[in-house]
Coordinates of C-alpha atoms in Angstrom, one line a residue:
X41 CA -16.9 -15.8 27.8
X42 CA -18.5 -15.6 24.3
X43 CA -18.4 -12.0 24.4
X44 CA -14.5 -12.5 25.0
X45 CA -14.2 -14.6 22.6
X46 CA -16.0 -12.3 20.1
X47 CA -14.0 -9.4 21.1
X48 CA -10.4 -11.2 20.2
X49 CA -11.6 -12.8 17.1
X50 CA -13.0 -9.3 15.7
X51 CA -9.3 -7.7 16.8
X52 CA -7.7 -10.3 15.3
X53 CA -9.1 -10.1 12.0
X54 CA -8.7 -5.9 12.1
X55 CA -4.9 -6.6 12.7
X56 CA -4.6 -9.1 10.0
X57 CA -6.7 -7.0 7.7
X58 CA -4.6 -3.3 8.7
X59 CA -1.3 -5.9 7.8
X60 CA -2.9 -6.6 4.4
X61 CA -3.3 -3.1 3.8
X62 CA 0.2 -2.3 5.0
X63 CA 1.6 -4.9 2.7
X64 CA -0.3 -3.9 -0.6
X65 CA 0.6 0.1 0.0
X66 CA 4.3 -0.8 0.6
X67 CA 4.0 -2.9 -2.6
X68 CA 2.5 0.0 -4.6
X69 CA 5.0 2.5 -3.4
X70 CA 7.5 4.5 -5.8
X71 CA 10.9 2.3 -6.1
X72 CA 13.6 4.1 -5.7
X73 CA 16.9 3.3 -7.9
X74 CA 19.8 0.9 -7.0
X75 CA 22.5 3.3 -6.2
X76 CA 24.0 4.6 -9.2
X77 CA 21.9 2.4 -12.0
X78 CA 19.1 3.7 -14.0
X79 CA 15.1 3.2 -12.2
X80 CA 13.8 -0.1 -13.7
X81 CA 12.1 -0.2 -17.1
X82 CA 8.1 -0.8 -15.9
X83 CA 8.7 1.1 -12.7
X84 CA 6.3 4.3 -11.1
X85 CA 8.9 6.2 -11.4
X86 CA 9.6 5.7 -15.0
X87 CA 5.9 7.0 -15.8
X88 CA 5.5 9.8 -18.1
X89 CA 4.4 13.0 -16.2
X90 CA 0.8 13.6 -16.6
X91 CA -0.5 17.3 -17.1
X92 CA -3.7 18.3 -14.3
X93 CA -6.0 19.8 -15.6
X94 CA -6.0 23.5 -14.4
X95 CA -8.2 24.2 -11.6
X96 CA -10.9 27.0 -11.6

């Protein structure tokens, strides 16, 4: 029975931790625009492009 027990507790708290995951990358994700208004000022998408650095 404990080792039941253990089981469901440690799958429980993978679940709630892959949801706090989930929430914090949807968060961070690009916004897009409201149709047909400009992107929010302090938004990803209004970031400056930064150059890479060439490779090789």
């Amino acid at each position: 029975m404990r080792r039941l027990c253990t089981a469901v507790l440690r799958t429980a708290l993978v679940v709630v931790a892959a949801g706090v995951v989930r929430a914090l990358v949807l968060d961070r994700a690009p916004r897009r625009a409201l149709h047909g208004t400009a992107p929010l000022i302090g938004s990803v998408d209004t970031w400056p492009k930064v150059p890479r650095r060439p490779t090789g």
